[in-house]
PDB file of N, CA and C in Angstrom:
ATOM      1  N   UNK A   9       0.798  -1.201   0.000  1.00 82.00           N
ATOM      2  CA  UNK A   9       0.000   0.000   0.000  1.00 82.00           C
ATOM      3  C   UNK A   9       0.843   1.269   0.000  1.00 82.00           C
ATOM      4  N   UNK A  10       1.927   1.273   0.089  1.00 84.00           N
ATOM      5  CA  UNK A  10       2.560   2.446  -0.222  1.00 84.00           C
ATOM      6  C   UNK A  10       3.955   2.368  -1.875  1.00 84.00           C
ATOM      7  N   UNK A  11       3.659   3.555  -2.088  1.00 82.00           N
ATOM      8  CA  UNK A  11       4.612   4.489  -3.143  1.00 82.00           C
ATOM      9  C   UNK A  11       5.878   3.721  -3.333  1.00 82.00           C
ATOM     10  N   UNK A  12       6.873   4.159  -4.495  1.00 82.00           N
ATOM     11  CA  UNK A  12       8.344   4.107  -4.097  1.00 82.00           C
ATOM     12  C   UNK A  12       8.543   4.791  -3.599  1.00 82.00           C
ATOM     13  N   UNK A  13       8.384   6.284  -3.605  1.00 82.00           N
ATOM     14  CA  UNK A  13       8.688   7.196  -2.211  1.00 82.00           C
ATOM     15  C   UNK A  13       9.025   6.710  -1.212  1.00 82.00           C
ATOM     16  N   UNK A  14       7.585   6.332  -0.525  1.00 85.00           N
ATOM     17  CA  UNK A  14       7.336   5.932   0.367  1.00 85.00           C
ATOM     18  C   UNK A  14       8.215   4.506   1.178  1.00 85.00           C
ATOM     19  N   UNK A  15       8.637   3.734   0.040  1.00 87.00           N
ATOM     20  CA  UNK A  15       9.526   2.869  -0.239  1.00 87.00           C
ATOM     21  C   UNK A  15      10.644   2.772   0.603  1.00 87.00           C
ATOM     22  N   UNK A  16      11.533   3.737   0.013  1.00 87.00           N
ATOM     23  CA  UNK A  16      12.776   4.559  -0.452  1.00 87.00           C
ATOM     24  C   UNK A  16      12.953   4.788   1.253  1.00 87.00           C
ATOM     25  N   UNK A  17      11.534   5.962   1.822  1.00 85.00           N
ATOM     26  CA  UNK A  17      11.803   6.414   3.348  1.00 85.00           C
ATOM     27  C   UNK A  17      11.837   6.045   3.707  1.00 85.00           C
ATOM     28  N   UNK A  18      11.125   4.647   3.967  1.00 86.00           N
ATOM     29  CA  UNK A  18      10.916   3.609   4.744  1.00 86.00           C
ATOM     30  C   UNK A  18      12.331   2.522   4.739  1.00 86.00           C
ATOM     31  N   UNK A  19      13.059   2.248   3.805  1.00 84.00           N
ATOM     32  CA  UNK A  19      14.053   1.713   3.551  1.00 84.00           C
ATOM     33  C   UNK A  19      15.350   2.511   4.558  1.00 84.00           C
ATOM     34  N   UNK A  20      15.579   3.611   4.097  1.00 84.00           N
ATOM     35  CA  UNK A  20      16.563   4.446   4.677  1.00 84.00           C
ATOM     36  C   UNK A  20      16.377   4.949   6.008  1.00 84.00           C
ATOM     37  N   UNK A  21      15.142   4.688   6.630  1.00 83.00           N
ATOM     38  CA  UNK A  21      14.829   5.055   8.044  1.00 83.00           C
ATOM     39  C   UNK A  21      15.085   4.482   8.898  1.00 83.00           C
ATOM     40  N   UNK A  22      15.313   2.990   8.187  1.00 78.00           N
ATOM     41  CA  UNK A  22      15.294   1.957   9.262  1.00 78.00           C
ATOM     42  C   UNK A  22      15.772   2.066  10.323  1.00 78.00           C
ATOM     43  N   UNK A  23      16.288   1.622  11.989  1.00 78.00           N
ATOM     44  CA  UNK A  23      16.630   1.886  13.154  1.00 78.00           C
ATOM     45  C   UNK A  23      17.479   0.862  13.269  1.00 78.00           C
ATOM     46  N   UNK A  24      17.154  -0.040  13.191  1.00 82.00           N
ATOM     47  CA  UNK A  24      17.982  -1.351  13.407  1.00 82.00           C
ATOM     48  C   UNK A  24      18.971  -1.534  12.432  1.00 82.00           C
ATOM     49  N   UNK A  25      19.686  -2.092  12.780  1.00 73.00           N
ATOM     50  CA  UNK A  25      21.535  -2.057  12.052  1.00 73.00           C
ATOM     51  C   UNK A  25      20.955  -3.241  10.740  1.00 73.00           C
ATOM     52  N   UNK A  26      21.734  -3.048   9.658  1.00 72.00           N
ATOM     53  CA  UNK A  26      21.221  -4.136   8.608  1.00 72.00           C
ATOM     54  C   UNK A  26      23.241  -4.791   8.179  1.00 72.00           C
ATOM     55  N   UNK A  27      23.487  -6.024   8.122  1.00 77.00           N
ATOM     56  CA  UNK A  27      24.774  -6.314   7.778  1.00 77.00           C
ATOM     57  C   UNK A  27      25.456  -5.546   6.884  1.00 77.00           C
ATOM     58  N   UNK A  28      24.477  -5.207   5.878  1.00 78.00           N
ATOM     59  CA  UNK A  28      25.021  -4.253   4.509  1.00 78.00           C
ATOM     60  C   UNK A  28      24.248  -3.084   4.270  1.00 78.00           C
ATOM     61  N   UNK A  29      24.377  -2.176   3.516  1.00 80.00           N
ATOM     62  CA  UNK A  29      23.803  -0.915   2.893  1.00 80.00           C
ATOM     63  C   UNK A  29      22.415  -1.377   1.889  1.00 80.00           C
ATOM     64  N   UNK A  30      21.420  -1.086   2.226  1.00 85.00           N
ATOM     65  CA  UNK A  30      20.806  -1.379   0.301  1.00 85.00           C
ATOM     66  C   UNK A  30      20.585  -0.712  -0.257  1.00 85.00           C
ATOM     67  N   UNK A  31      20.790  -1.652  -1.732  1.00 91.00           N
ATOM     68  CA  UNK A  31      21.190  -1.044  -2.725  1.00 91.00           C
ATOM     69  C   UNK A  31      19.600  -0.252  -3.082  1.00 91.00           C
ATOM     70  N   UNK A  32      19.244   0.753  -3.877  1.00 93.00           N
ATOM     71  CA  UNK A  32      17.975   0.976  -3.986  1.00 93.00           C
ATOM     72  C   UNK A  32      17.935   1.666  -5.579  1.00 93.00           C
ATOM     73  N   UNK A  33      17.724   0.747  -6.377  1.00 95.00           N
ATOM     74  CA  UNK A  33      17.203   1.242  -7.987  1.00 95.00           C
ATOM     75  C   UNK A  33      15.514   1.250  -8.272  1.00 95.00           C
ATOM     76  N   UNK A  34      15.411   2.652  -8.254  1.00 93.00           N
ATOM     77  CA  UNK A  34      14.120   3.197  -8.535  1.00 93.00           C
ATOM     78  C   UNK A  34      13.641   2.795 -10.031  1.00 93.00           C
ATOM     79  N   UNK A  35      12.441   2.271 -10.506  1.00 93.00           N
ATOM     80  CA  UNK A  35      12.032   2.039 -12.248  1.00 93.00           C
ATOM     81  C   UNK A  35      11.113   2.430 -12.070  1.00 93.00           C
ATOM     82  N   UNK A  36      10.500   3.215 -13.015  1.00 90.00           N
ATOM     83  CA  UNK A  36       9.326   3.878 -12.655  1.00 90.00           C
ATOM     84  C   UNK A  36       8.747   4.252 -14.473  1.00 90.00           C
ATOM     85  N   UNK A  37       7.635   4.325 -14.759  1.00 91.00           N
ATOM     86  CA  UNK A  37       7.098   5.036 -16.025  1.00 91.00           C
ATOM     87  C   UNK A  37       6.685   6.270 -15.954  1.00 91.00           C
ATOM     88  N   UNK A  38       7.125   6.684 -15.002  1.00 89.00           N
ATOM     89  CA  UNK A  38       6.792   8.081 -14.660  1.00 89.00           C
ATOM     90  C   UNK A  38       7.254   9.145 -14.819  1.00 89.00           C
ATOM     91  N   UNK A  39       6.880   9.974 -15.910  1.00 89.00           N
ATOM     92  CA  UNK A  39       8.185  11.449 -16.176  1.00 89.00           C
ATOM     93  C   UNK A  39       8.388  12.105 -16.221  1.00 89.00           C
ATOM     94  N   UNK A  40       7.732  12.693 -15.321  1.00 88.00           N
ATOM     95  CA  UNK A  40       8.024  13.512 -14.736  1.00 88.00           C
ATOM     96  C   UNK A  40       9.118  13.929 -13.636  1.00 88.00           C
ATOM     97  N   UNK A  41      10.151  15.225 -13.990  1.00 86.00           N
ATOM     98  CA  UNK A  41      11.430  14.890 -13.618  1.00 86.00           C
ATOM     99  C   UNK A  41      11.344  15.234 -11.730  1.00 86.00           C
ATOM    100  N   UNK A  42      10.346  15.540 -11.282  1.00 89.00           N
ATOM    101  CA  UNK A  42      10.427  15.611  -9.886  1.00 89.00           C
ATOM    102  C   UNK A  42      10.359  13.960  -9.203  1.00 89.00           C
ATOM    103  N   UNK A  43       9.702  13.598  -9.662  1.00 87.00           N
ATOM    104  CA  UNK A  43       9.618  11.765  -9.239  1.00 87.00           C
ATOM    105  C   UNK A  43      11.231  11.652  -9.053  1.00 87.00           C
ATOM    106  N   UNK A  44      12.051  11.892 -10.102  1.00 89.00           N
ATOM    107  CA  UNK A  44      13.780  11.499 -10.076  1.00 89.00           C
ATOM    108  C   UNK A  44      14.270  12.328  -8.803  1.00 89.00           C
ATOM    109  N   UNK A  45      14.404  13.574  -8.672  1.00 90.00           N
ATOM    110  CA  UNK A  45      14.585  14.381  -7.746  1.00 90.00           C
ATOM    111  C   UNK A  45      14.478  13.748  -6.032  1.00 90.00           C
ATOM    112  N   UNK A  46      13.007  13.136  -6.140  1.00 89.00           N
ATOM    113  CA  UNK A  46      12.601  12.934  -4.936  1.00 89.00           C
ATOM    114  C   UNK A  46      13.004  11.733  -4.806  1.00 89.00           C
ATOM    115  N   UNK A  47      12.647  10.843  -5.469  1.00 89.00           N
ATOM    116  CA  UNK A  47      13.563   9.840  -5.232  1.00 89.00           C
ATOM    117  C   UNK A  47      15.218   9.333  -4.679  1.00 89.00           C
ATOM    118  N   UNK A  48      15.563  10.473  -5.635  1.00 91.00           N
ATOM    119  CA  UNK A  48      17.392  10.492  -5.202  1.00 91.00           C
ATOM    120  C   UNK A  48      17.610  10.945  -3.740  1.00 91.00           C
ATOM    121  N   UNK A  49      16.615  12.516  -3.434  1.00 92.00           N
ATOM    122  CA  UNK A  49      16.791  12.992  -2.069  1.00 92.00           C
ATOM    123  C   UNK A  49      16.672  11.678  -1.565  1.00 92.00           C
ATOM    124  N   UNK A  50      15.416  11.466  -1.579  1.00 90.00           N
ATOM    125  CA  UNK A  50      15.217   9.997  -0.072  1.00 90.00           C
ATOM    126  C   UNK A  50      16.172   9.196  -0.357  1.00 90.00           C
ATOM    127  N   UNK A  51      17.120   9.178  -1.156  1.00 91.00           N
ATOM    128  CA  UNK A  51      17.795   7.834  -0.505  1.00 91.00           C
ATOM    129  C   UNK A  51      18.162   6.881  -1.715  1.00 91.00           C
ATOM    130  N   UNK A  52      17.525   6.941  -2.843  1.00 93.00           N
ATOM    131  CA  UNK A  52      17.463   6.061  -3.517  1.00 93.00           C
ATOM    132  C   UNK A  52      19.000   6.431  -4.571  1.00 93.00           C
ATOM    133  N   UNK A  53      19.656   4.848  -4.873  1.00 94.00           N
ATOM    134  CA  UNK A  53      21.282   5.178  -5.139  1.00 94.00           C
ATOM    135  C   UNK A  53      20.770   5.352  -6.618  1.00 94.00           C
ATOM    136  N   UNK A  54      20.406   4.804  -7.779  1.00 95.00           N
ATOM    137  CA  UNK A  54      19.671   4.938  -8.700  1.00 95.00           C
ATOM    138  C   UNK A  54      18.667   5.026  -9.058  1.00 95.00           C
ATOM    139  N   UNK A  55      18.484   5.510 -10.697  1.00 94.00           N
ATOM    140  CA  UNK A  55      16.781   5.836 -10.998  1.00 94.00           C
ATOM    141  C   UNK A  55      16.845   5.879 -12.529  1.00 94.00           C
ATOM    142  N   UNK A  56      15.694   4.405 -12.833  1.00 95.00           N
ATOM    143  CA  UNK A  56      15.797   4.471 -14.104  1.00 95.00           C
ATOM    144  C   UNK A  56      14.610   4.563 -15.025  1.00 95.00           C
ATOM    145  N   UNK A  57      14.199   5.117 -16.241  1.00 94.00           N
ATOM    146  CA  UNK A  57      12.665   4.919 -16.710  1.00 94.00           C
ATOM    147  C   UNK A  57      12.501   4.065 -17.386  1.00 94.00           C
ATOM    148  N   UNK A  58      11.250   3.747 -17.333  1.00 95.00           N
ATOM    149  CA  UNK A  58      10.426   2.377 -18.359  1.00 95.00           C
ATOM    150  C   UNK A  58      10.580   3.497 -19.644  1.00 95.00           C
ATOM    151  N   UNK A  59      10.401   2.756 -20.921  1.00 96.00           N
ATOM    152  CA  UNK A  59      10.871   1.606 -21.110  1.00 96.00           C
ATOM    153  C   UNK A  59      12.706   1.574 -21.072  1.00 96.00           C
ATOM    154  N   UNK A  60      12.815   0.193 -20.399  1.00 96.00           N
ATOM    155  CA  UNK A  60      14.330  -0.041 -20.011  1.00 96.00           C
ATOM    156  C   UNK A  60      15.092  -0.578 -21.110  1.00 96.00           C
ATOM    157  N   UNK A  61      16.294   0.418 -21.090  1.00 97.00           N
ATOM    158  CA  UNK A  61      17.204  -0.012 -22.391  1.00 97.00           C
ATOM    159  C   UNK A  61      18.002  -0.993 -21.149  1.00 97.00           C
ATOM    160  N   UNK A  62      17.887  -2.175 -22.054  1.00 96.00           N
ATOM    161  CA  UNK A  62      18.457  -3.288 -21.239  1.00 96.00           C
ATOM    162  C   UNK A  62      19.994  -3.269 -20.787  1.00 96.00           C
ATOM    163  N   UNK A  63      20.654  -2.795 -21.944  1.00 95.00           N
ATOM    164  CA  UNK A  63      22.781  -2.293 -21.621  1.00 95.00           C
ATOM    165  C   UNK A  63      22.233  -1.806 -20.534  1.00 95.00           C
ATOM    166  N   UNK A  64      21.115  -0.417 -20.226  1.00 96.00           N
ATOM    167  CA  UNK A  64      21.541   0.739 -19.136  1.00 96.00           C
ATOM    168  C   UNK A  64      20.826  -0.067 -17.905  1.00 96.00           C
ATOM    169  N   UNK A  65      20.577  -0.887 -18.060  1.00 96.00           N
ATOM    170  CA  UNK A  65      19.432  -1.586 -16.752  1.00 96.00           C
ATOM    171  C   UNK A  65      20.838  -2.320 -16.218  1.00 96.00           C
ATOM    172  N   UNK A  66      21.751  -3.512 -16.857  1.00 94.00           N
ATOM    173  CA  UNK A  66      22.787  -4.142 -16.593  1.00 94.00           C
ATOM    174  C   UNK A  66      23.790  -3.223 -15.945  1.00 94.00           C
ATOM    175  N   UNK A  67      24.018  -2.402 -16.959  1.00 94.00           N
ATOM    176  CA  UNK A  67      25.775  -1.352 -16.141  1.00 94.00           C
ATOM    177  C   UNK A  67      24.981  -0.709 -14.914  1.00 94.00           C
ATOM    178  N   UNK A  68      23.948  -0.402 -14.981  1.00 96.00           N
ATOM    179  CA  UNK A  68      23.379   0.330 -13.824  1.00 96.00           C
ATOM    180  C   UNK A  68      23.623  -0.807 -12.317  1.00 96.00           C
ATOM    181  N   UNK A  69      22.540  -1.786 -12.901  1.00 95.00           N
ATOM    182  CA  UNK A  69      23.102  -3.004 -11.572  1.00 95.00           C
ATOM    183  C   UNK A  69      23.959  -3.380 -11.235  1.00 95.00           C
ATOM    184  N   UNK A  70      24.704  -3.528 -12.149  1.00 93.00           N
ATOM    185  CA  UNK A  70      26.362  -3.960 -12.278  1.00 93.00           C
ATOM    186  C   UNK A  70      27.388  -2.898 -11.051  1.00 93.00           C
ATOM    187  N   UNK A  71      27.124  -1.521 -11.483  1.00 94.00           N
ATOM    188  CA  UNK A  71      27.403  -0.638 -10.637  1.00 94.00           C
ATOM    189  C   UNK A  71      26.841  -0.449  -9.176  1.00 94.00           C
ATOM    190  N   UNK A  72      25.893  -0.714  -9.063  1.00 93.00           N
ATOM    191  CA  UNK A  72      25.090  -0.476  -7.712  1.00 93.00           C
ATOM    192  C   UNK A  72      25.545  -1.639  -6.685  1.00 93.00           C
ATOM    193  N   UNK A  73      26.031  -2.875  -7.443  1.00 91.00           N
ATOM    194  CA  UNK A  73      26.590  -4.242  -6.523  1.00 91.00           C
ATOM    195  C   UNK A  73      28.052  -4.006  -6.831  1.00 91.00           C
ATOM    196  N   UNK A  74      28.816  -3.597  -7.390  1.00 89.00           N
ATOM    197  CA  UNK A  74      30.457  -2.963  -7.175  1.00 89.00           C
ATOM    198  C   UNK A  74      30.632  -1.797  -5.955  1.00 89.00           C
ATOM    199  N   UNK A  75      29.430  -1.216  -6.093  1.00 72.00           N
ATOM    200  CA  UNK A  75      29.677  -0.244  -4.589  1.00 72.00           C
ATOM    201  C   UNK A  75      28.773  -0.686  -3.182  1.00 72.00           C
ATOM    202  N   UNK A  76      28.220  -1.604  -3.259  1.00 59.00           N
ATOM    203  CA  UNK A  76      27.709  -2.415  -1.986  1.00 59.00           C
ATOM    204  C   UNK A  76      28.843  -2.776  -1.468  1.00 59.00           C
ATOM    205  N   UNK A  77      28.856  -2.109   0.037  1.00 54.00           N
ATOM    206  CA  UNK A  77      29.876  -2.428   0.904  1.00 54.00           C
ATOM    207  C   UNK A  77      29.500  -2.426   1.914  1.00 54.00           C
ATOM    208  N   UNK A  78      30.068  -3.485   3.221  1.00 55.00           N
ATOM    209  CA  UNK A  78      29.621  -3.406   4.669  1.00 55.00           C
ATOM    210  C   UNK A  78      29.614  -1.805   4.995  1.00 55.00           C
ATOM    211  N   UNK A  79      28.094  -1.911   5.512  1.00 53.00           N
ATOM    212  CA  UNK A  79      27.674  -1.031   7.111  1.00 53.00           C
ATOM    213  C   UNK A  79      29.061  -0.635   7.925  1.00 53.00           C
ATOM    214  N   UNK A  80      29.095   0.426   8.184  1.00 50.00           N
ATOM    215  CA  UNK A  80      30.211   0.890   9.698  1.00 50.00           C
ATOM    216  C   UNK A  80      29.179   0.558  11.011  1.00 50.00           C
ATOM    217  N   UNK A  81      30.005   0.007  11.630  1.00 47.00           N
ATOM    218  CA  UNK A  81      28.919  -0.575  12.946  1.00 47.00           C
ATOM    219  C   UNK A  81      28.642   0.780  13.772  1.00 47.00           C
TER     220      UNK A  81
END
């Protein structure tokens, strides 16, 4: 019942310690360029639009799991 927004805050708010960082790639058909904006503020490490050019969907993931790195305790 909630948004990616909503998502995104809820993800990055968390309280409790998580082993790793997550990763958070936004897809959305939506295009308005404030959706991207807000998204990035909250938290989210990428953001990509439907329809997905498949190269930019791969290097994108590809990138987002090369910079996943342990949490600082």
């Amino acid at each position: 019942g909630m948004n990616g927004a909503e998502l995104v805050h809820q993800l990055r708010g968390r309280t409790e310690p998580l082993p790793t960082k997550p990763r958070i790639l936004v897809v959305t058909g939506r295009q308005a360029p404030e959706v991207e904006r807000s998204a990035l503020r909250l938290g989210a490490d990428a953001f990509l639009r439907k329809p997905l050019d498949p190269g930019q969907f791969i290097a994108t993931v590809e990138e987002l799991a090369g910079r996943a790195a342990p949490q600082a305790a």
